[in-house]
Amino acid sequence: MRRARKTKVAALLLAGSMALAACASDESSSGGGSGSGGGGGGGSDELRIGLAFDTGGRGDRSFNDAAVAGVEAAIEEHGGEFQDLSPNADASNRADLLTQLADEGYNPIIAVGFAYGEVIGDVVEQYPDTTFAIVDSSAEEVGADNLTGLLFSEEQGSFLAGVAAATKSETGHIGFVGGVETPLIQKFEAGYVAGAQAVNPQIIIDRQYISPAGDFSGFNAPDRGLLVAQGMYEAGADIVYHAAGGSGLGVFQAAAAAGKRAIGVDSDQYNTVDDPALQAVILTSMLKRVDNAVSAFIDSYVDGSVEGGSDIVYDLAAEGVGLSTSGGFIDDIQDTIDDYRQQIIDGEIEVPTTP
């Protein structure tokens, strides 16, 4: 199998706001009429998309829901339907989920989350006529012609989150809560710390992970997220950034209880929480446009332009990451954020990817 060169998109599609689903489900389908799918190798006229979720499933109001929004946008454009599946309690059935979707004729199939990188190579080899994409894991490392990697420069967006936190902090003390201690989530931590220290080299930054590497429960444990963040607020932090999936709800709850602030992740979480009391504490969110990446991939499948074996990198220049402005809480520091953003795009600042 060939290995294609890494590509970087120059722009993203569908920059509109996301309509996120809010109901947890192990399996669900969404019809959208007849589509023009099959351009990427699908054998039918109607587009049938398979979506295999990361831990937390639909309704996490973050990473997984962003993928749903991208699929729904594509179906609105092209017609068709989709089915989504969620891992079991210990997430040991990821390969089975991908196999089930392929056996049922879904094409393309999108694996949401880096953990699928451990199993997807074997699956795509078994289904050479099915087109796959994986979010947050490299297809180049697998080398399969029927797999595309959808990657993000999380460290760049997190750098801006650190700038916002350090600029807004009144105590000179902030925090970071990671869901699971993995290289991917460490990219969020590294960028956040670098951005905060660029503003205030003396700033105090508490950092803690909810669960260790290999234990993915940290992405879906709001109660534990609350306890970790609560400890940081009690220690003097006034703003805490989470990269913890569904556990971020607990971080917001801790912020509200302490009368402090929090920073969301992946989606514009100001718009995805239902409680006005939680909205009021969300300073901003580090946007990771999984919705745009998923939708653009499906577009390329429909028009037959998928480049298998390659990775597409969504960074600040491509508007693949950034900060939300909902609530208006960072409007007064937007010039500062924009200045750092441009320095990163111009290469004047190289953001670290490890703590």
mmCIF file of C-alpha atoms in Angstrom:
data_model
loop_
_atom_site.group_PDB
_atom_site.id
_atom_site.type_symbol
_atom_site.label_atom_id
_atom_site.label_comp_id
_atom_site.label_asym_id
_atom_site.label_seq_id
_atom_site.Cartn_x
_atom_site.Cartn_y
_atom_site.Cartn_z
ATOM 1 C CA MET A 1 0.000 0.000 0.000
ATOM 2 C CA ARG A 2 1.294 3.447 -0.818
ATOM 3 C CA ARG A 3 2.064 6.223 1.623
ATOM 4 C CA ALA A 4 0.851 9.595 0.449
ATOM 5 C CA ARG A 5 2.387 12.887 1.419
ATOM 6 C CA LYS A 6 0.898 14.875 4.272
ATOM 7 C CA THR A 7 -1.443 17.606 3.088
ATOM 8 C CA LYS A 8 -2.566 20.746 4.828
ATOM 9 C CA VAL A 9 -5.880 22.358 3.998
ATOM 10 C CA ALA A 10 -5.829 26.039 3.234
ATOM 11 C CA ALA A 11 -9.385 26.654 4.282
ATOM 12 C CA LEU A 12 -12.292 24.856 5.898
ATOM 13 C CA LEU A 13 -15.853 24.468 4.777
ATOM 14 C CA LEU A 14 -18.993 25.210 6.675
ATOM 15 C CA ALA A 15 -17.941 27.839 9.178
ATOM 16 C CA GLY A 16 -21.453 28.251 10.521
ATOM 17 C CA SER A 17 -22.529 27.440 14.042
ATOM 18 C CA MET A 18 -23.043 23.815 15.016
ATOM 19 C CA ALA A 19 -26.363 22.213 15.874
ATOM 20 C CA LEU A 20 -25.322 19.618 18.399
ATOM 21 C CA ALA A 21 -27.314 16.579 19.466
ATOM 22 C CA ALA A 22 -28.022 16.231 23.172
ATOM 23 C CA CYS A 23 -29.318 12.685 23.641
ATOM 24 C CA ALA A 24 -27.042 9.803 24.570
ATOM 25 C CA SER A 25 -27.467 6.731 22.378
ATOM 26 C CA ASP A 26 -25.576 3.589 21.558
ATOM 27 C CA GLU A 27 -27.027 3.465 18.057
ATOM 28 C CA SER A 28 -29.046 5.981 16.086
ATOM 29 C CA SER A 29 -29.860 6.841 12.526
ATOM 30 C CA SER A 30 -30.753 10.057 10.776
ATOM 31 C CA GLY A 31 -32.422 10.075 7.389
ATOM 32 C CA GLY A 32 -31.936 12.842 4.894
ATOM 33 C CA GLY A 33 -33.440 11.745 1.609
ATOM 34 C CA SER A 34 -31.523 10.474 -1.406
ATOM 35 C CA GLY A 35 -27.954 11.654 -1.792
ATOM 36 C CA SER A 36 -25.266 11.663 -4.434
ATOM 37 C CA GLY A 37 -22.882 9.485 -2.405
ATOM 38 C CA GLY A 38 -20.613 6.835 -3.844
ATOM 39 C CA GLY A 39 -18.064 9.207 -5.334
ATOM 40 C CA GLY A 40 -15.390 7.809 -3.029
ATOM 41 C CA GLY A 41 -16.056 4.196 -3.884
ATOM 42 C CA GLY A 42 -19.439 3.604 -2.214
ATOM 43 C CA GLY A 43 -21.510 1.143 -4.156
ATOM 44 C CA SER A 44 -24.954 2.768 -3.820
ATOM 45 C CA ASP A 45 -26.581 5.973 -4.924
ATOM 46 C CA GLU A 46 -27.624 6.967 -1.412
ATOM 47 C CA LEU A 47 -24.982 8.184 0.988
ATOM 48 C CA ARG A 48 -24.782 5.928 4.063
ATOM 49 C CA ILE A 49 -22.297 7.207 6.628
ATOM 50 C CA GLY A 50 -21.006 5.221 9.581
ATOM 51 C CA LEU A 51 -19.790 7.005 12.700
ATOM 52 C CA ALA A 52 -17.935 5.195 15.496
ATOM 53 C CA PHE A 53 -17.793 7.355 18.623
ATOM 54 C CA ASP A 54 -15.097 7.886 21.177
ATOM 55 C CA THR A 55 -15.672 7.290 24.899
ATOM 56 C CA GLY A 56 -18.716 9.233 26.087
ATOM 57 C CA GLY A 57 -20.715 8.747 22.911
ATOM 58 C CA ARG A 58 -23.334 11.092 21.595
ATOM 59 C CA GLY A 59 -24.433 13.779 24.013
ATOM 60 C CA ASP A 60 -20.972 14.649 25.357
ATOM 61 C CA ARG A 61 -21.576 18.249 24.170
ATOM 62 C CA SER A 62 -17.986 18.287 23.013
ATOM 63 C CA PHE A 63 -15.873 16.070 20.745
ATOM 64 C CA ASN A 64 -18.389 13.417 19.684
ATOM 65 C CA ASP A 65 -21.228 15.872 19.208
ATOM 66 C CA ALA A 66 -18.994 17.982 16.985
ATOM 67 C CA ALA A 67 -18.535 14.949 14.721
ATOM 68 C CA VAL A 68 -22.316 14.471 14.610
ATOM 69 C CA ALA A 69 -22.734 18.095 13.586
ATOM 70 C CA GLY A 70 -20.317 17.568 10.699
ATOM 71 C CA VAL A 71 -22.169 14.479 9.500
ATOM 72 C CA GLU A 72 -25.519 16.239 9.744
ATOM 73 C CA ALA A 73 -24.210 19.195 7.759
ATOM 74 C CA ALA A 74 -22.979 16.844 5.032
ATOM 75 C CA ILE A 75 -26.303 15.020 4.889
ATOM 76 C CA GLU A 76 -28.149 18.311 4.626
ATOM 77 C CA GLU A 77 -25.945 19.092 1.640
ATOM 78 C CA HIS A 78 -25.867 15.697 -0.073
ATOM 79 C CA GLY A 79 -28.782 13.695 1.328
ATOM 80 C CA GLY A 80 -28.445 10.208 2.766
ATOM 81 C CA GLU A 81 -28.415 8.746 6.255
ATOM 82 C CA PHE A 82 -26.011 7.794 9.006
ATOM 83 C CA GLN A 83 -25.654 5.390 11.895
ATOM 84 C CA ASP A 84 -23.537 5.995 14.980
ATOM 85 C CA LEU A 85 -22.190 3.435 17.446
ATOM 86 C CA SER A 86 -20.601 3.942 20.871
ATOM 87 C CA PRO A 87 -17.968 1.817 22.646
ATOM 88 C CA ASN A 88 -18.875 -0.454 25.524
ATOM 89 C CA ALA A 89 -17.972 0.370 29.116
ATOM 90 C CA ASP A 90 -14.306 -0.548 28.835
ATOM 91 C CA ALA A 91 -14.081 0.511 25.165
ATOM 92 C CA SER A 92 -12.743 -2.938 24.216
ATOM 93 C CA ASN A 93 -15.019 -3.275 21.175
ATOM 94 C CA ARG A 94 -13.756 -0.453 18.966
ATOM 95 C CA ALA A 95 -12.701 -2.826 16.171
ATOM 96 C CA ASP A 96 -16.094 -4.550 16.378
ATOM 97 C CA LEU A 97 -17.895 -1.229 15.884
ATOM 98 C CA LEU A 98 -15.948 -0.453 12.715
ATOM 99 C CA THR A 99 -16.449 -4.008 11.435
ATOM 100 C CA GLN A 100 -20.193 -3.869 12.116
ATOM 101 C CA LEU A 101 -20.570 -0.618 10.184
ATOM 102 C CA ALA A 102 -18.569 -2.007 7.255
ATOM 103 C CA ASP A 103 -20.519 -5.266 7.212
ATOM 104 C CA GLU A 104 -23.767 -3.304 7.132
ATOM 105 C CA GLY A 105 -22.611 -1.429 4.047
ATOM 106 C CA TYR A 106 -21.903 2.001 5.514
ATOM 107 C CA ASN A 107 -19.430 3.961 3.418
ATOM 108 C CA PRO A 108 -17.622 6.159 4.301
ATOM 109 C CA ILE A 109 -16.923 5.239 7.923
ATOM 110 C CA ILE A 110 -15.441 7.746 10.364
ATOM 111 C CA ALA A 111 -13.681 6.698 13.569
ATOM 112 C CA VAL A 112 -13.870 9.496 16.130
ATOM 113 C CA GLY A 113 -10.860 9.542 18.445
ATOM 114 C CA PHE A 114 -7.182 8.640 18.591
ATOM 115 C CA ALA A 115 -7.875 5.380 20.448
ATOM 116 C CA TYR A 116 -9.168 3.874 17.209
ATOM 117 C CA GLY A 117 -5.634 4.187 15.872
ATOM 118 C CA GLU A 118 -4.739 0.995 17.740
ATOM 119 C CA VAL A 119 -7.216 -1.109 15.763
ATOM 120 C CA ILE A 120 -8.117 0.648 12.546
ATOM 121 C CA GLY A 121 -5.167 -0.653 10.535
ATOM 122 C CA ASP A 122 -6.416 -4.232 10.722
ATOM 123 C CA VAL A 123 -9.994 -3.215 9.946
ATOM 124 C CA VAL A 124 -9.269 -1.118 6.859
ATOM 125 C CA GLU A 125 -7.163 -3.961 5.459
ATOM 126 C CA GLN A 126 -10.168 -6.285 5.695
ATOM 127 C CA TYR A 127 -12.420 -3.811 3.838
ATOM 128 C CA PRO A 128 -10.346 -2.388 0.957
ATOM 129 C CA ASP A 129 -13.465 -1.169 -0.896
ATOM 130 C CA THR A 130 -14.687 0.902 2.057
ATOM 131 C CA THR A 131 -13.415 4.439 2.645
ATOM 132 C CA PHE A 132 -12.415 5.290 6.219
ATOM 133 C CA ALA A 133 -11.324 8.391 8.101
ATOM 134 C CA ILE A 134 -9.955 8.672 11.614
ATOM 135 C CA VAL A 135 -10.002 11.777 13.784
ATOM 136 C CA ASP A 136 -6.843 12.509 15.804
ATOM 137 C CA SER A 137 -4.732 9.644 14.489
ATOM 138 C CA SER A 138 -2.352 9.449 11.543
ATOM 139 C CA ALA A 139 -3.300 7.575 8.404
ATOM 140 C CA GLU A 140 0.226 7.983 7.083
ATOM 141 C CA GLU A 141 1.497 5.772 9.880
ATOM 142 C CA VAL A 142 -0.953 3.058 8.798
ATOM 143 C CA GLY A 143 -0.202 3.487 5.104
ATOM 144 C CA ALA A 144 -3.576 2.259 3.842
ATOM 145 C CA ASP A 145 -4.974 3.738 0.635
ATOM 146 C CA ASN A 146 -8.534 3.672 2.021
ATOM 147 C CA LEU A 147 -7.820 5.635 5.230
ATOM 148 C CA THR A 148 -7.504 9.400 5.749
ATOM 149 C CA GLY A 149 -6.276 11.047 8.949
ATOM 150 C CA LEU A 150 -8.038 14.181 10.211
ATOM 151 C CA LEU A 151 -5.565 15.913 12.527
ATOM 152 C CA PHE A 152 -5.567 19.208 14.421
ATOM 153 C CA SER A 153 -3.008 21.612 15.847
ATOM 154 C CA GLU A 154 -4.590 21.548 19.295
ATOM 155 C CA GLU A 155 -1.496 23.132 20.806
ATOM 156 C CA GLN A 156 -2.018 26.297 18.736
ATOM 157 C CA GLY A 157 -5.616 26.826 19.824
ATOM 158 C CA SER A 158 -4.670 25.971 23.404
ATOM 159 C CA PHE A 159 -1.906 28.571 23.295
ATOM 160 C CA LEU A 160 -4.587 31.201 22.673
ATOM 161 C CA ALA A 161 -6.632 29.753 25.536
ATOM 162 C CA GLY A 162 -3.582 30.231 27.751
ATOM 163 C CA VAL A 163 -3.218 33.809 26.548
ATOM 164 C CA ALA A 164 -6.860 34.479 27.421
ATOM 165 C CA ALA A 165 -6.552 32.846 30.840
ATOM 166 C CA ALA A 166 -3.367 34.667 31.824
ATOM 167 C CA THR A 167 -4.655 38.016 30.569
ATOM 168 C CA LYS A 168 -7.958 37.656 32.395
ATOM 169 C CA SER A 169 -6.676 36.070 35.610
ATOM 170 C CA GLU A 170 -6.885 38.309 38.661
ATOM 171 C CA THR A 171 -4.888 35.985 40.905
ATOM 172 C CA GLY A 172 -2.002 35.064 38.626
ATOM 173 C CA HIS A 173 -2.996 31.442 39.207
ATOM 174 C CA ILE A 174 -4.779 29.227 36.665
ATOM 175 C CA GLY A 175 -5.346 25.504 36.066
ATOM 176 C CA PHE A 176 -5.548 22.750 33.463
ATOM 177 C CA VAL A 177 -7.609 19.541 33.753
ATOM 178 C CA GLY A 178 -6.859 16.773 31.267
ATOM 179 C CA GLY A 179 -9.184 13.822 30.777
ATOM 180 C CA VAL A 180 -6.599 11.106 30.137
ATOM 181 C CA GLU A 181 -2.820 11.486 30.226
ATOM 182 C CA THR A 182 -2.005 10.771 26.581
ATOM 183 C CA PRO A 183 0.247 12.515 24.036
ATOM 184 C CA LEU A 184 -2.813 14.059 22.385
ATOM 185 C CA ILE A 185 -4.145 15.693 25.546
ATOM 186 C CA GLN A 186 -0.619 16.730 26.490
ATOM 187 C CA LYS A 187 -0.664 18.861 23.335
ATOM 188 C CA PHE A 188 -3.517 20.858 24.881
ATOM 189 C CA GLU A 189 -1.574 21.206 28.119
ATOM 190 C CA ALA A 190 1.660 22.235 26.390
ATOM 191 C CA GLY A 191 0.006 24.921 24.290
ATOM 192 C CA TYR A 192 -2.013 26.289 27.197
ATOM 193 C CA VAL A 193 1.034 26.573 29.456
ATOM 194 C CA ALA A 194 3.114 28.203 26.705
ATOM 195 C CA GLY A 195 0.408 30.770 25.960
ATOM 196 C CA ALA A 196 -0.104 31.669 29.601
ATOM 197 C CA GLN A 197 3.627 32.010 30.222
ATOM 198 C CA ALA A 198 4.018 34.184 27.132
ATOM 199 C CA VAL A 199 1.713 36.690 28.828
ATOM 200 C CA ASN A 200 2.954 36.209 32.388
ATOM 201 C CA PRO A 201 6.180 34.215 32.876
ATOM 202 C CA GLN A 202 5.539 34.091 36.645
ATOM 203 C CA ILE A 203 2.011 32.713 36.437
ATOM 204 C CA ILE A 204 1.146 29.664 38.574
ATOM 205 C CA ILE A 205 -0.408 26.826 36.578
ATOM 206 C CA ASP A 206 -1.912 23.777 38.298
ATOM 207 C CA ARG A 207 -2.086 20.713 36.051
ATOM 208 C CA GLN A 208 -3.803 17.402 36.701
ATOM 209 C CA TYR A 209 -5.224 14.476 34.721
ATOM 210 C CA ILE A 210 -8.386 12.643 35.709
ATOM 211 C CA SER A 211 -7.138 9.203 34.658
ATOM 212 C CA PRO A 212 -3.775 7.751 33.561
ATOM 213 C CA ALA A 213 -2.838 6.575 30.082
ATOM 214 C CA GLY A 214 -4.868 3.564 29.010
ATOM 215 C CA ASP A 215 -7.828 4.411 31.268
ATOM 216 C CA PHE A 216 -10.274 6.346 29.116
ATOM 217 C CA SER A 217 -12.842 6.794 31.882
ATOM 218 C CA GLY A 218 -11.418 10.274 32.470
ATOM 219 C CA PHE A 219 -13.277 11.514 29.405
ATOM 220 C CA ASN A 220 -16.680 10.655 30.853
ATOM 221 C CA ALA A 221 -16.510 11.301 34.610
ATOM 222 C CA PRO A 222 -18.033 14.710 35.435
ATOM 223 C CA ASP A 223 -17.961 13.961 39.156
ATOM 224 C CA ARG A 224 -14.200 13.444 39.067
ATOM 225 C CA GLY A 225 -13.737 16.491 36.858
ATOM 226 C CA LEU A 226 -15.597 18.512 39.479
ATOM 227 C CA LEU A 227 -13.345 17.298 42.287
ATOM 228 C CA VAL A 228 -10.120 17.994 40.413
ATOM 229 C CA ALA A 229 -11.210 21.506 39.404
ATOM 230 C CA GLN A 230 -12.598 22.206 42.861
ATOM 231 C CA GLY A 231 -9.163 21.535 44.330
ATOM 232 C CA MET A 232 -7.593 23.991 41.916
ATOM 233 C CA TYR A 233 -10.077 26.757 42.717
ATOM 234 C CA GLU A 234 -9.587 26.177 46.434
ATOM 235 C CA ALA A 235 -5.822 26.470 45.903
ATOM 236 C CA GLY A 236 -6.206 29.908 44.336
ATOM 237 C CA ALA A 237 -6.771 29.355 40.623
ATOM 238 C CA ASP A 238 -9.460 31.605 39.173
ATOM 239 C CA ILE A 239 -9.595 30.133 35.633
ATOM 240 C CA VAL A 240 -9.372 26.419 34.720
ATOM 241 C CA TYR A 241 -9.120 25.042 31.177
ATOM 242 C CA HIS A 242 -10.320 21.501 30.573
ATOM 243 C CA ALA A 243 -9.504 19.049 27.798
ATOM 244 C CA ALA A 244 -11.582 16.279 29.282
ATOM 245 C CA GLY A 245 -14.562 15.558 27.036
ATOM 246 C CA GLY A 246 -17.746 14.874 28.996
ATOM 247 C CA SER A 247 -15.887 15.388 32.293
ATOM 248 C CA GLY A 248 -15.715 19.085 31.470
ATOM 249 C CA LEU A 249 -19.260 19.490 32.763
ATOM 250 C CA GLY A 250 -17.893 18.880 36.258
ATOM 251 C CA VAL A 251 -15.246 21.554 35.721
ATOM 252 C CA PHE A 252 -17.966 24.056 34.836
ATOM 253 C CA GLN A 253 -19.959 23.048 37.896
ATOM 254 C CA ALA A 254 -16.921 23.567 40.113
ATOM 255 C CA ALA A 255 -16.330 26.991 38.566
ATOM 256 C CA ALA A 256 -19.927 28.011 39.181
ATOM 257 C CA ALA A 257 -19.791 26.846 42.794
ATOM 258 C CA ALA A 258 -16.553 28.739 43.391
ATOM 259 C CA GLY A 259 -17.632 31.898 41.582
ATOM 260 C CA LYS A 260 -14.678 31.491 39.182
ATOM 261 C CA ARG A 261 -14.198 30.933 35.448
ATOM 262 C CA ALA A 262 -13.549 27.961 33.163
ATOM 263 C CA ILE A 263 -12.532 27.441 29.554
ATOM 264 C CA GLY A 264 -14.290 24.841 27.409
ATOM 265 C CA VAL A 265 -12.926 22.700 24.606
ATOM 266 C CA ASP A 266 -13.697 21.299 21.143
ATOM 267 C CA SER A 267 -17.179 22.820 20.733
ATOM 268 C CA ASP A 268 -18.400 26.284 21.697
ATOM 269 C CA GLN A 269 -19.500 25.031 25.079
ATOM 270 C CA TYR A 270 -21.201 28.292 25.993
ATOM 271 C CA ASN A 271 -23.787 27.218 23.423
ATOM 272 C CA THR A 272 -23.945 23.540 24.393
ATOM 273 C CA VAL A 273 -24.601 23.720 28.143
ATOM 274 C CA ASP A 274 -28.237 24.068 29.133
ATOM 275 C CA ASP A 275 -27.769 25.839 32.461
ATOM 276 C CA PRO A 276 -27.418 29.647 32.359
ATOM 277 C CA ALA A 277 -25.393 29.431 35.580
ATOM 278 C CA LEU A 278 -22.787 27.372 33.723
ATOM 279 C CA GLN A 279 -22.866 29.593 30.667
ATOM 280 C CA ALA A 280 -21.960 32.494 32.910
ATOM 281 C CA VAL A 281 -18.639 30.906 33.948
ATOM 282 C CA ILE A 282 -17.400 29.824 30.500
ATOM 283 C CA LEU A 283 -14.842 32.467 29.594
ATOM 284 C CA THR A 284 -14.290 30.993 26.121
ATOM 285 C CA SER A 285 -13.815 27.613 24.463
ATOM 286 C CA MET A 286 -10.895 26.307 22.451
ATOM 287 C CA LEU A 287 -12.624 25.364 19.230
ATOM 288 C CA LYS A 288 -11.462 22.224 17.498
ATOM 289 C CA ARG A 289 -13.486 22.146 14.316
ATOM 290 C CA VAL A 290 -14.121 18.425 14.112
ATOM 291 C CA ASP A 291 -17.441 19.331 12.497
ATOM 292 C CA ASN A 292 -15.712 21.073 9.589
ATOM 293 C CA ALA A 293 -13.141 18.314 9.167
ATOM 294 C CA VAL A 294 -15.764 15.558 9.105
ATOM 295 C CA SER A 295 -18.038 17.478 6.755
ATOM 296 C CA ALA A 296 -15.175 18.323 4.382
ATOM 297 C CA PHE A 297 -14.075 14.676 4.332
ATOM 298 C CA ILE A 298 -17.586 13.539 3.394
ATOM 299 C CA ASP A 299 -17.701 16.209 0.674
ATOM 300 C CA SER A 300 -14.478 14.805 -0.778
ATOM 301 C CA TYR A 301 -15.930 11.293 -0.635
ATOM 302 C CA VAL A 302 -19.001 12.408 -2.545
ATOM 303 C CA ASP A 303 -17.007 14.149 -5.274
ATOM 304 C CA GLY A 304 -14.437 11.363 -5.483
ATOM 305 C CA SER A 305 -11.430 13.402 -4.368
ATOM 306 C CA VAL A 306 -10.455 11.563 -1.156
ATOM 307 C CA GLU A 307 -6.677 11.194 -0.849
ATOM 308 C CA GLY A 308 -6.263 7.934 0.984
ATOM 309 C CA GLY A 309 -3.130 7.246 2.971
ATOM 310 C CA SER A 310 -2.707 10.922 3.826
ATOM 311 C CA ASP A 311 -3.218 13.211 6.805
ATOM 312 C CA ILE A 312 -5.050 16.526 6.617
ATOM 313 C CA VAL A 313 -3.894 18.975 9.276
ATOM 314 C CA TYR A 314 -6.289 21.644 10.547
ATOM 315 C CA ASP A 315 -4.370 24.483 12.232
ATOM 316 C CA LEU A 316 -4.822 28.171 13.054
ATOM 317 C CA ALA A 317 -4.052 29.252 9.499
ATOM 318 C CA ALA A 318 -6.793 26.947 8.226
ATOM 319 C CA GLU A 319 -9.163 28.052 11.011
ATOM 320 C CA GLY A 320 -9.221 24.483 12.246
ATOM 321 C CA VAL A 321 -8.658 25.642 15.823
ATOM 322 C CA GLY A 322 -9.348 28.919 17.620
ATOM 323 C CA LEU A 323 -11.284 30.566 20.419
ATOM 324 C CA SER A 324 -15.022 31.155 20.709
ATOM 325 C CA THR A 325 -16.358 34.600 21.572
ATOM 326 C CA SER A 326 -19.842 33.642 22.771
ATOM 327 C CA GLY A 327 -20.859 35.558 25.875
ATOM 328 C CA GLY A 328 -18.548 38.442 25.026
ATOM 329 C CA PHE A 329 -16.199 37.674 27.927
ATOM 330 C CA ILE A 330 -12.998 38.028 25.878
ATOM 331 C CA ASP A 331 -14.096 40.875 23.617
ATOM 332 C CA ASP A 332 -11.943 43.338 25.552
ATOM 333 C CA ILE A 333 -8.761 41.312 24.963
ATOM 334 C CA GLN A 334 -9.398 40.329 21.354
ATOM 335 C CA ASP A 335 -6.568 42.506 20.044
ATOM 336 C CA THR A 336 -4.113 40.678 22.285
ATOM 337 C CA ILE A 337 -5.411 37.279 21.168
ATOM 338 C CA ASP A 338 -5.308 38.303 17.512
ATOM 339 C CA ASP A 339 -1.717 39.483 17.869
ATOM 340 C CA TYR A 340 -0.544 36.138 19.252
ATOM 341 C CA ARG A 341 -2.610 34.271 16.676
ATOM 342 C CA GLN A 342 -0.884 36.104 13.838
ATOM 343 C CA GLN A 343 2.543 35.500 15.335
ATOM 344 C CA ILE A 344 1.839 31.764 15.341
ATOM 345 C CA ILE A 345 0.553 31.800 11.761
ATOM 346 C CA ASP A 346 3.595 33.813 10.628
ATOM 347 C CA GLY A 347 5.950 31.365 12.306
ATOM 348 C CA GLU A 348 7.254 33.890 14.815
ATOM 349 C CA ILE A 349 6.014 31.675 17.643
ATOM 350 C CA GLU A 350 6.480 27.909 17.495
ATOM 351 C CA VAL A 351 4.081 26.308 19.927
ATOM 352 C CA PRO A 352 5.360 23.209 21.783
ATOM 353 C CA THR A 353 3.448 19.947 21.534
ATOM 354 C CA THR A 354 4.780 18.351 24.730
ATOM 355 C CA PRO A 355 4.723 19.741 28.289
#
